[in-house]
Amino acid sequence: MHPALQGLLTIVIGVGACLSYFWASNQFLDRVLFPAKGPNAGRNINRANMIRPWLFLFPALFALSLYLAYPVFETIRLSLTDRVTQPDGTTVYHFVGLGNYIQMSGDPKFWEALWNNMLWLIVVPAMSTAFGLLAAQLTDRISWGNLAKSLIFMPMAISFVGAAVIWKLIYDARPPDAAQIGVLNAIYVSLTGNDPQQWLTVPFWNNFLLMVVLVWIQTGFAMVILSAALRGIPEETIEAAIVDGANPFQIFFKIKVPQIMPTIMVVWTTITLVVLKIFDIVFAMTNGQWGTQVLANYMFNQLFVTRDWGVGSASAMVIMLLVTPILVWNVRQARKEMR
């Protein structure tokens, strides 16, 4: 069967199964479990109405359990076991407790990845939020601000791998006697007369060159959210500050920023979650070489390159433990703002 027909058939079967489930479950609820007839009709209707929302939620809850909850528990199990392939081709799992975590803690690459992730956490959310706030403030004050916002937001439409390829070309280095197609080396060679640099192999600084890519992408996101927050500031407070003689810098830092601080923190933590899971950019540009390893790329190498499922799952648990507190805090802040 043609793949297009297979896809169409899958959609038809999926939609049909959902509609059949909703119809059959409601029929069973109303006609068999709690029939709306007899002396208890009113009570049965109330009970049916209490259960009905859960019938509609069940497919989503089942999918979340299948694709989110189950992988978490399976990853925990794998992180506590050692996967051994027998001579006959069968796979056996031996319980090793915290052995994989101890092995991982003795790997210098793990500590390099953890250090680099901490460095990303310090730099990327701060720079993305700062540039986004600056762009939001400046674009609201110029006539062609909407065009500027569109250009700044445009990188958000590019995948991380696509952005990595673009910036890898910017950092590209050709032999000294060849024309430099990399923008950075073209400028560097023309200004200094030195040989072109392999920028992505320069220790320590190459991490910042990778961070530039994510800052470039996330600035547009921060700008859109913070621009909406700035427009929501009451004009009365700004007018009162102007009457009191405040200059533009005082209005911005002492009037506007304090009022949008909850939104700034939400943007900050959202970008922090992205940073903790960063993989695509590092994998596409350096694959963790030259001191640029990060936790997600380390996990990928352990799982699919060295085939060490135990250590790979243990590193995945480390990422989850780092993400969870920030995610919980972000959800609580969002709920506070909704109230």
Short mmCIF file of N, CA and C in Angstrom, two decimals, residues 30-122:
data_model
loop_
_atom_site.label_atom_id
_atom_site.label_comp_id
_atom_site.label_asym_id
_atom_site.label_seq_id
_atom_site.Cartn_x
_atom_site.Cartn_y
_atom_site.Cartn_z
N ASP A 30 -25.05 6.07 30.23
CA ASP A 30 -26.43 6.57 30.35
C ASP A 30 -27.48 5.46 30.35
N ARG A 31 -27.17 4.34 29.71
CA ARG A 31 -28.20 3.31 29.56
C ARG A 31 -28.00 2.10 30.49
N VAL A 32 -26.74 1.83 30.85
CA VAL A 32 -26.45 0.64 31.64
C VAL A 32 -26.04 0.98 33.07
N LEU A 33 -25.02 1.83 33.18
CA LEU A 33 -24.47 2.11 34.51
C LEU A 33 -25.39 3.01 35.34
N PHE A 34 -25.79 4.13 34.76
CA PHE A 34 -26.68 5.07 35.46
C PHE A 34 -27.85 5.45 34.55
N PRO A 35 -28.82 4.58 34.38
CA PRO A 35 -29.95 4.89 33.48
C PRO A 35 -30.81 6.01 34.05
N ALA A 36 -31.22 6.91 33.17
CA ALA A 36 -32.03 8.06 33.60
C ALA A 36 -33.51 7.70 33.62
N LYS A 37 -33.85 6.74 34.45
CA LYS A 37 -35.25 6.34 34.57
C LYS A 37 -35.45 5.68 35.93
N GLY A 38 -36.70 5.55 36.32
CA GLY A 38 -37.01 4.96 37.61
C GLY A 38 -36.95 5.98 38.73
N PRO A 39 -37.08 5.52 39.98
CA PRO A 39 -37.11 6.44 41.12
C PRO A 39 -35.78 7.14 41.37
N ASN A 40 -34.66 6.57 40.88
CA ASN A 40 -33.35 7.17 41.11
C ASN A 40 -32.83 7.92 39.88
N ALA A 41 -33.73 8.34 39.02
CA ALA A 41 -33.30 8.97 37.76
C ALA A 41 -32.48 10.23 38.01
N GLY A 42 -32.93 11.09 38.92
CA GLY A 42 -32.21 12.34 39.19
C GLY A 42 -30.82 12.09 39.72
N ARG A 43 -30.70 11.15 40.68
CA ARG A 43 -29.39 10.83 41.23
C ARG A 43 -28.48 10.22 40.18
N ASN A 44 -29.03 9.36 39.33
CA ASN A 44 -28.22 8.73 38.28
C ASN A 44 -27.71 9.76 37.27
N ILE A 45 -28.55 10.73 36.93
CA ILE A 45 -28.12 11.78 35.99
C ILE A 45 -26.95 12.57 36.58
N ASN A 46 -27.07 12.91 37.86
CA ASN A 46 -25.99 13.66 38.51
C ASN A 46 -24.69 12.85 38.54
N ARG A 47 -24.80 11.57 38.86
CA ARG A 47 -23.61 10.72 38.90
C ARG A 47 -22.98 10.57 37.51
N ALA A 48 -23.84 10.41 36.51
CA ALA A 48 -23.34 10.29 35.13
C ALA A 48 -22.62 11.56 34.70
N ASN A 49 -23.17 12.70 35.07
CA ASN A 49 -22.54 13.97 34.71
C ASN A 49 -21.21 14.18 35.43
N MET A 50 -21.07 13.57 36.61
CA MET A 50 -19.80 13.67 37.32
C MET A 50 -18.72 12.81 36.67
N ILE A 51 -19.13 11.69 36.11
CA ILE A 51 -18.17 10.77 35.49
C ILE A 51 -17.85 11.15 34.05
N ARG A 52 -18.81 11.78 33.36
CA ARG A 52 -18.66 12.04 31.93
C ARG A 52 -17.37 12.79 31.56
N PRO A 53 -16.97 13.85 32.29
CA PRO A 53 -15.71 14.53 31.91
C PRO A 53 -14.50 13.60 31.91
N TRP A 54 -14.50 12.62 32.84
CA TRP A 54 -13.36 11.70 32.89
C TRP A 54 -13.35 10.76 31.69
N LEU A 55 -14.53 10.48 31.13
CA LEU A 55 -14.56 9.67 29.91
C LEU A 55 -13.87 10.38 28.75
N PHE A 56 -14.07 11.70 28.68
CA PHE A 56 -13.44 12.47 27.61
C PHE A 56 -11.95 12.67 27.88
N LEU A 57 -11.59 12.72 29.17
CA LEU A 57 -10.17 12.91 29.51
C LEU A 57 -9.37 11.62 29.41
N PHE A 58 -10.04 10.47 29.48
CA PHE A 58 -9.33 9.20 29.54
C PHE A 58 -8.34 8.98 28.38
N PRO A 59 -8.71 9.23 27.10
CA PRO A 59 -7.72 9.02 26.02
C PRO A 59 -6.46 9.85 26.20
N ALA A 60 -6.64 11.12 26.61
CA ALA A 60 -5.46 11.96 26.83
C ALA A 60 -4.63 11.48 28.01
N LEU A 61 -5.30 11.10 29.11
CA LEU A 61 -4.58 10.60 30.28
C LEU A 61 -3.86 9.28 29.95
N PHE A 62 -4.50 8.44 29.16
CA PHE A 62 -3.87 7.18 28.76
C PHE A 62 -2.63 7.44 27.90
N ALA A 63 -2.76 8.38 26.95
CA ALA A 63 -1.61 8.70 26.09
C ALA A 63 -0.47 9.29 26.90
N LEU A 64 -0.79 10.19 27.85
CA LEU A 64 0.25 10.77 28.71
C LEU A 64 0.94 9.70 29.55
N SER A 65 0.15 8.77 30.07
CA SER A 65 0.74 7.69 30.87
C SER A 65 1.64 6.81 30.01
N LEU A 66 1.19 6.54 28.79
CA LEU A 66 1.93 5.64 27.90
C LEU A 66 3.22 6.27 27.41
N TYR A 67 3.16 7.56 27.05
CA TYR A 67 4.32 8.20 26.41
C TYR A 67 5.15 9.07 27.36
N LEU A 68 4.66 9.33 28.58
CA LEU A 68 5.43 10.13 29.53
C LEU A 68 5.72 9.37 30.82
N ALA A 69 4.68 8.89 31.49
CA ALA A 69 4.87 8.24 32.78
C ALA A 69 5.64 6.91 32.63
N TYR A 70 5.23 6.07 31.69
CA TYR A 70 5.92 4.79 31.51
C TYR A 70 7.41 4.96 31.17
N PRO A 71 7.78 5.85 30.22
CA PRO A 71 9.21 6.02 29.95
C PRO A 71 10.01 6.48 31.17
N VAL A 72 9.41 7.30 32.05
CA VAL A 72 10.12 7.75 33.25
C VAL A 72 10.45 6.56 34.14
N PHE A 73 9.45 5.72 34.42
CA PHE A 73 9.68 4.56 35.29
C PHE A 73 10.62 3.55 34.64
N GLU A 74 10.52 3.40 33.33
CA GLU A 74 11.41 2.48 32.63
C GLU A 74 12.85 3.00 32.66
N THR A 75 13.02 4.31 32.53
CA THR A 75 14.36 4.90 32.60
C THR A 75 14.96 4.71 33.99
N ILE A 76 14.13 4.88 35.03
CA ILE A 76 14.61 4.65 36.40
C ILE A 76 15.06 3.19 36.56
N ARG A 77 14.27 2.26 36.01
CA ARG A 77 14.65 0.85 36.10
C ARG A 77 15.96 0.57 35.38
N LEU A 78 16.09 1.11 34.17
CA LEU A 78 17.31 0.88 33.40
C LEU A 78 18.53 1.49 34.07
N SER A 79 18.35 2.63 34.75
CA SER A 79 19.48 3.27 35.41
C SER A 79 19.99 2.47 36.60
N LEU A 80 19.18 1.53 37.08
CA LEU A 80 19.58 0.70 38.23
C LEU A 80 19.98 -0.70 37.81
N THR A 81 20.07 -0.95 36.49
CA THR A 81 20.41 -2.29 36.00
C THR A 81 21.56 -2.21 35.01
N ASP A 82 22.15 -3.36 34.75
CA ASP A 82 23.21 -3.48 33.74
C ASP A 82 22.71 -4.40 32.64
N ARG A 83 22.76 -3.93 31.42
CA ARG A 83 22.21 -4.66 30.27
C ARG A 83 23.33 -5.52 29.66
N VAL A 84 23.12 -6.83 29.67
CA VAL A 84 24.14 -7.77 29.18
C VAL A 84 23.54 -8.63 28.08
N THR A 85 24.24 -8.73 26.97
CA THR A 85 23.80 -9.58 25.85
C THR A 85 24.48 -10.93 25.96
N GLN A 86 23.71 -11.98 26.04
CA GLN A 86 24.23 -13.34 26.16
C GLN A 86 24.75 -13.85 24.81
N PRO A 87 25.59 -14.89 24.82
CA PRO A 87 26.10 -15.45 23.55
C PRO A 87 25.01 -15.91 22.60
N ASP A 88 23.86 -16.32 23.16
CA ASP A 88 22.77 -16.76 22.27
C ASP A 88 21.95 -15.60 21.73
N GLY A 89 22.33 -14.36 22.05
CA GLY A 89 21.65 -13.19 21.52
C GLY A 89 20.59 -12.62 22.42
N THR A 90 20.25 -13.31 23.50
CA THR A 90 19.25 -12.79 24.43
C THR A 90 19.85 -11.70 25.32
N THR A 91 19.00 -10.83 25.81
CA THR A 91 19.43 -9.73 26.67
C THR A 91 18.98 -9.98 28.10
N VAL A 92 19.92 -9.81 29.04
CA VAL A 92 19.62 -10.02 30.46
C VAL A 92 19.96 -8.73 31.21
N TYR A 93 19.09 -8.36 32.15
CA TYR A 93 19.30 -7.17 32.97
C TYR A 93 19.66 -7.59 34.39
N HIS A 94 20.81 -7.14 34.87
CA HIS A 94 21.26 -7.42 36.22
C HIS A 94 21.12 -6.16 37.07
N PHE A 95 20.49 -6.31 38.23
CA PHE A 95 20.33 -5.18 39.13
C PHE A 95 21.68 -4.81 39.74
N VAL A 96 22.08 -3.53 39.57
CA VAL A 96 23.37 -3.08 40.10
C VAL A 96 23.21 -1.91 41.06
N GLY A 97 21.97 -1.54 41.38
CA GLY A 97 21.75 -0.45 42.33
C GLY A 97 22.27 0.88 41.78
N LEU A 98 23.10 1.53 42.56
CA LEU A 98 23.65 2.83 42.16
C LEU A 98 24.96 2.69 41.39
N GLY A 99 25.25 1.48 40.94
CA GLY A 99 26.52 1.25 40.24
C GLY A 99 26.69 2.12 39.01
N ASN A 100 25.62 2.31 38.23
CA ASN A 100 25.72 3.15 37.03
C ASN A 100 25.98 4.60 37.39
N TYR A 101 25.36 5.07 38.47
CA TYR A 101 25.59 6.45 38.90
C TYR A 101 27.03 6.64 39.39
N ILE A 102 27.57 5.62 40.07
CA ILE A 102 28.95 5.69 40.54
C ILE A 102 29.91 5.68 39.35
N GLN A 103 29.61 4.81 38.36
CA GLN A 103 30.44 4.77 37.15
C GLN A 103 30.39 6.10 36.41
N MET A 104 29.19 6.68 36.32
CA MET A 104 29.04 7.96 35.63
C MET A 104 29.80 9.06 36.36
N SER A 105 29.75 9.07 37.69
CA SER A 105 30.45 10.12 38.45
C SER A 105 31.95 10.01 38.32
N GLY A 106 32.47 8.84 37.92
CA GLY A 106 33.91 8.69 37.70
C GLY A 106 34.35 9.01 36.29
N ASP A 107 33.42 9.43 35.43
CA ASP A 107 33.73 9.75 34.04
C ASP A 107 33.98 11.25 33.91
N PRO A 108 35.19 11.67 33.52
CA PRO A 108 35.46 13.11 33.37
C PRO A 108 34.53 13.80 32.38
N LYS A 109 34.07 13.07 31.37
CA LYS A 109 33.16 13.67 30.38
C LYS A 109 31.83 14.07 31.01
N PHE A 110 31.38 13.30 32.01
CA PHE A 110 30.13 13.66 32.69
C PHE A 110 30.29 14.99 33.42
N TRP A 111 31.39 15.16 34.12
CA TRP A 111 31.60 16.41 34.86
C TRP A 111 31.82 17.58 33.90
N GLU A 112 32.45 17.30 32.76
CA GLU A 112 32.58 18.34 31.74
C GLU A 112 31.20 18.76 31.23
N ALA A 113 30.34 17.75 30.98
CA ALA A 113 28.98 18.05 30.50
C ALA A 113 28.19 18.82 31.56
N LEU A 114 28.33 18.42 32.83
CA LEU A 114 27.60 19.10 33.91
C LEU A 114 28.08 20.54 34.06
N TRP A 115 29.40 20.75 33.99
CA TRP A 115 29.95 22.11 34.09
C TRP A 115 29.48 22.98 32.93
N ASN A 116 29.51 22.42 31.73
CA ASN A 116 29.07 23.19 30.56
C ASN A 116 27.58 23.53 30.65
N ASN A 117 26.77 22.59 31.16
CA ASN A 117 25.35 22.89 31.33
C ASN A 117 25.14 24.03 32.33
N MET A 118 25.92 24.04 33.39
CA MET A 118 25.82 25.13 34.36
C MET A 118 26.21 26.46 33.70
N LEU A 119 27.22 26.41 32.85
CA LEU A 119 27.65 27.62 32.15
C LEU A 119 26.56 28.11 31.21
N TRP A 120 25.93 27.18 30.50
CA TRP A 120 24.81 27.53 29.62
C TRP A 120 23.67 28.13 30.44
N LEU A 121 23.41 27.57 31.64
CA LEU A 121 22.31 28.05 32.47
C LEU A 121 22.55 29.48 32.96
N ILE A 122 23.81 29.82 33.15
CA ILE A 122 24.12 31.18 33.61
C ILE A 122 24.01 32.19 32.47
#
